[in-house]
GROMACS .gro file of C-alpha atoms in nm:
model
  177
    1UNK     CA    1  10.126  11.222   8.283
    2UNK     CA    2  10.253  10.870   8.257
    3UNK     CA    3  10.427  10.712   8.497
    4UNK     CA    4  10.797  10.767   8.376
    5UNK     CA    5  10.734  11.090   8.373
    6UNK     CA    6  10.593  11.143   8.703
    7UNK     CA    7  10.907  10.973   8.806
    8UNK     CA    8  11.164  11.182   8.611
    9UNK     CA    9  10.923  11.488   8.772
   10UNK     CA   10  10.971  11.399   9.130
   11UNK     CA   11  11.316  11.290   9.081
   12UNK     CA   12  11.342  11.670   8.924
   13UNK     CA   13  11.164  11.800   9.213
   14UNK     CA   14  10.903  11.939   9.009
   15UNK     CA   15  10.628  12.041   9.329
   16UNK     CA   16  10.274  11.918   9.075
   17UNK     CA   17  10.502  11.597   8.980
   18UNK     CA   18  10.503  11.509   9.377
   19UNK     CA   19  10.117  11.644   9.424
   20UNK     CA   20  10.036  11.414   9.116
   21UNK     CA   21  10.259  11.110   9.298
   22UNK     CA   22  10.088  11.161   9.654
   23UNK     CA   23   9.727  11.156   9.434
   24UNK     CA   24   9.757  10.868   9.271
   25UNK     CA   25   9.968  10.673   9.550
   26UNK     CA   26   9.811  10.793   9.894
   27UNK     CA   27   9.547  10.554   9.964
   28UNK     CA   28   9.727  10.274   9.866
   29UNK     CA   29  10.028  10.399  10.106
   30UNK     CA   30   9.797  10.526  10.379
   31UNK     CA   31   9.618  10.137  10.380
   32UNK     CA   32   9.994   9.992  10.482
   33UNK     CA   33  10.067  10.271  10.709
   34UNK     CA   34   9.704  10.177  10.891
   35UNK     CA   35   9.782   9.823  10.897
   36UNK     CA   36  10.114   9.940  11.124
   37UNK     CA   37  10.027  10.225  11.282
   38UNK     CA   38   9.813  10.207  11.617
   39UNK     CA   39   9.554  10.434  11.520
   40UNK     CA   40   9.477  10.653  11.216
   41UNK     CA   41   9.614  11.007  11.353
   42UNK     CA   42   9.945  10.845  11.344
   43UNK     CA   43   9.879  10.674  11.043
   44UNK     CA   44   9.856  10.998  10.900
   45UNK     CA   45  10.196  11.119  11.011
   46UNK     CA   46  10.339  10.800  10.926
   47UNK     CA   47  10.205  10.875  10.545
   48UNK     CA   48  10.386  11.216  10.527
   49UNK     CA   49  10.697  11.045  10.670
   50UNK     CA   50  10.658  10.781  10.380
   51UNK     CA   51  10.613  11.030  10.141
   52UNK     CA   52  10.905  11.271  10.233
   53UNK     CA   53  11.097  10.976  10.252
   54UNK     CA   54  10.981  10.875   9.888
   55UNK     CA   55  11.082  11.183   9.734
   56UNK     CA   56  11.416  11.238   9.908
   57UNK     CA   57  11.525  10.888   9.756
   58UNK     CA   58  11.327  10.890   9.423
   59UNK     CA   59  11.673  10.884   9.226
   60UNK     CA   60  11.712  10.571   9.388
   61UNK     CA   61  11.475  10.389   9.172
   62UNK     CA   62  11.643  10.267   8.886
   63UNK     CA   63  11.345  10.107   8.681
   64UNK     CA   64  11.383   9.757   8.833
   65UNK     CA   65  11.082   9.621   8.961
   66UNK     CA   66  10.764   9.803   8.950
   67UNK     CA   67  10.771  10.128   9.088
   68UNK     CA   68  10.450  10.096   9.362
   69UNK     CA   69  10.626   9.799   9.487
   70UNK     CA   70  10.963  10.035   9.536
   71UNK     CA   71  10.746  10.280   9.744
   72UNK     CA   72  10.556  10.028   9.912
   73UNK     CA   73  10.876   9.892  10.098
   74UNK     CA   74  10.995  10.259  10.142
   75UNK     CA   75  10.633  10.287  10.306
   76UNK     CA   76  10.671   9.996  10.538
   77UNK     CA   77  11.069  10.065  10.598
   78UNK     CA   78  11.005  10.440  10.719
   79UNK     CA   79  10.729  10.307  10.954
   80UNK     CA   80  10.968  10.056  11.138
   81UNK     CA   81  11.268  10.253  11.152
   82UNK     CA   82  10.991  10.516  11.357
   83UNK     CA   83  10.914  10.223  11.580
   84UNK     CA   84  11.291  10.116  11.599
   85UNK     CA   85  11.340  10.467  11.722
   86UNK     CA   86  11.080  10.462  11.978
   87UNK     CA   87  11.272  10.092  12.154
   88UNK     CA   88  10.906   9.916  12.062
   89UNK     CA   89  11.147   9.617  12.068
   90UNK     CA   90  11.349   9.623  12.358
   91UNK     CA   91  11.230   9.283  12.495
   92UNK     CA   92  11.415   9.002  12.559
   93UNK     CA   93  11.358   8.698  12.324
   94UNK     CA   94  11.033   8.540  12.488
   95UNK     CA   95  11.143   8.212  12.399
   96UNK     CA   96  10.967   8.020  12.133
   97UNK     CA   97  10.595   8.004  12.182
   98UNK     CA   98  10.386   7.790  11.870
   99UNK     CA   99  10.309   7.911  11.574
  100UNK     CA  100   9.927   7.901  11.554
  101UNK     CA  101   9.928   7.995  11.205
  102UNK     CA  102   9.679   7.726  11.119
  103UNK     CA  103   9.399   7.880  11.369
  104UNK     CA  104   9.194   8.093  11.221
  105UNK     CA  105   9.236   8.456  11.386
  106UNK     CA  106   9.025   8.686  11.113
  107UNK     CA  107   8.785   8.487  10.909
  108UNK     CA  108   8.481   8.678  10.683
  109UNK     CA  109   8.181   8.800  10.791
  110UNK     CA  110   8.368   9.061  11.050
  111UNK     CA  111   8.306   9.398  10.986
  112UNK     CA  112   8.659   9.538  10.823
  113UNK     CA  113   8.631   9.848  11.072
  114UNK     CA  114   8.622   9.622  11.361
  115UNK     CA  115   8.862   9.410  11.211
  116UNK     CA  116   9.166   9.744  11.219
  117UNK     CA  117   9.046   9.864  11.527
  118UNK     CA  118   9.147   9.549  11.682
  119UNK     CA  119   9.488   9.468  11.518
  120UNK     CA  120   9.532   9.869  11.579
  121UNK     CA  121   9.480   9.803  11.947
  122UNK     CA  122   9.720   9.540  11.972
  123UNK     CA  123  10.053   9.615  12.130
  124UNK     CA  124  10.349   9.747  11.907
  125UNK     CA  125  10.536   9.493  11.911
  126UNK     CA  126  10.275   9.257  11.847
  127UNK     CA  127  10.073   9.451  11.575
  128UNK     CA  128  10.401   9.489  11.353
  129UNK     CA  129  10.505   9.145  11.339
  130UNK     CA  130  10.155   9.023  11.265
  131UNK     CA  131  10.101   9.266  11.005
  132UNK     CA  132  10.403   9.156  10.864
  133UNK     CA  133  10.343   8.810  10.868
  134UNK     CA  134   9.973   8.767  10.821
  135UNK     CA  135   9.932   9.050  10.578
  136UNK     CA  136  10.260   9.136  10.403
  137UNK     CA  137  10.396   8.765  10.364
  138UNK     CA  138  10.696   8.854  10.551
  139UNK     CA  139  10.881   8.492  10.727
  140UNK     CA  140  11.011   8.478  11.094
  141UNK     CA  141  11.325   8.541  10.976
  142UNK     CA  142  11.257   8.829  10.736
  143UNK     CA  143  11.083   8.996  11.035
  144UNK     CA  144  11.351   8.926  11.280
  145UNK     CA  145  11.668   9.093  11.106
  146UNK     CA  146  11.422   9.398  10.956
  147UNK     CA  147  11.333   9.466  11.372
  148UNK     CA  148  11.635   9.347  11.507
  149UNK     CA  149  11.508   9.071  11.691
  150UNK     CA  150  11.531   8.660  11.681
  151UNK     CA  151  11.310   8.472  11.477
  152UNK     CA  152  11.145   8.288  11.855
  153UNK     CA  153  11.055   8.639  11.935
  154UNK     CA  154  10.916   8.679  11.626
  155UNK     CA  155  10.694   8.342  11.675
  156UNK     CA  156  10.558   8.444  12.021
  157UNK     CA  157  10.464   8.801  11.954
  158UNK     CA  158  10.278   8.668  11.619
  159UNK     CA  159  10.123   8.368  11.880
  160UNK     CA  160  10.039   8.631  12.125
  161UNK     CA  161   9.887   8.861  11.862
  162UNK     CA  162   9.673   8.586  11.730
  163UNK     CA  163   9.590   8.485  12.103
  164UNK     CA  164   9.439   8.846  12.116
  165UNK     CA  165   9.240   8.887  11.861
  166UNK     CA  166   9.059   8.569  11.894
  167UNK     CA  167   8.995   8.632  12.182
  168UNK     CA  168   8.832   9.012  12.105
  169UNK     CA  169   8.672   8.840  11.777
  170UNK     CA  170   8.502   8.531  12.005
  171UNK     CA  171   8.384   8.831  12.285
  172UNK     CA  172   8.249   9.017  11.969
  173UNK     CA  173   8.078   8.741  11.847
  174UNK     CA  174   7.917   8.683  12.174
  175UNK     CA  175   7.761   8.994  12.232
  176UNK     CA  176   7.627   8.974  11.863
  177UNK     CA  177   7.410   8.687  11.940
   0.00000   0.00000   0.00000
């Protein structure tokens, strides 16, 4: 089935055109909803949530752009607006902390397991706006108006993130030697 029409399919609600979608796009859309979900139970439900979402709007797509980039934002929109719900940013602008964007938080040689446990155990507020910094290129100001808060707050919960996990990756690398 080609990808136009696995679109036309799903946009036709045809149930093996969806199953054929969720197979070919899952663990690319599962990876993202790791990255912002704090652990991979909710991860999970975060996935079907994508993927319902996907499918209720598929007649949205009109051919502009590619088509995994479409339900990659759709991914990563239906996980905030969860978080939105849930008030993971009702905090008060924290005032402008710097950017330590030139300290290196995650460097090789870290196991990747290790690596998603950690930004997994990070606070809500903190994991989403470093994952969407650090990993999904989003700016300060991108971040601020998709969560509803100011770009400062944005800064310090990506400083305090980093703060974090360096110090989790220097206490791992201590009790490895």
């Amino acid at each position: 089935m080609t990808l136009d029409e696995l679109i036309q399919g799903c946009k036709d609600k045809d149930i093996k055109a969806q199953g054929e979608l969720y197979k070919r796009y899952s663990n690319v859309l599962f990876s993202i909803c790791l990255r912002y979900s704090p652990n991979s139970t909710e991860a999970e439900d975060n996935l079907q949530d994508a993927f319902m979402t996907i499918y209720d709007k598929v007649e949205q797509f009109k051919d502009k752009g590619s088509f995994e980039g479409w339900i990659k934002r759709i991914t990563v929109n239906t996980v905030l607006q969860k978080y939105r719900k849930q008030k993971v940013f009702d905090i008060k602008d924290e005032g402008q902390i710097e950017d330590t964007a030139d300290d290196d938080v995650i460097d090789e040689g870290l196991p990747l397991d290790f690596l998603l446990r950690i930004i997994q155990e990070l606070p809500d507020q903190y994991r989403l706006v470093f994952t969407m910094y650090v990993m999904d290129g989003f700016s300060h100001k991108e971040i601020g108006n998709l969560l509803g808060i100011s770009d400062g707050t944005s800064k310090s919960n990506l400083a305090r993130a980093r703060g974090i996990l360096k110090a989790k990756v220097i206490e791992y690398r201590n009790i490895e030697e």
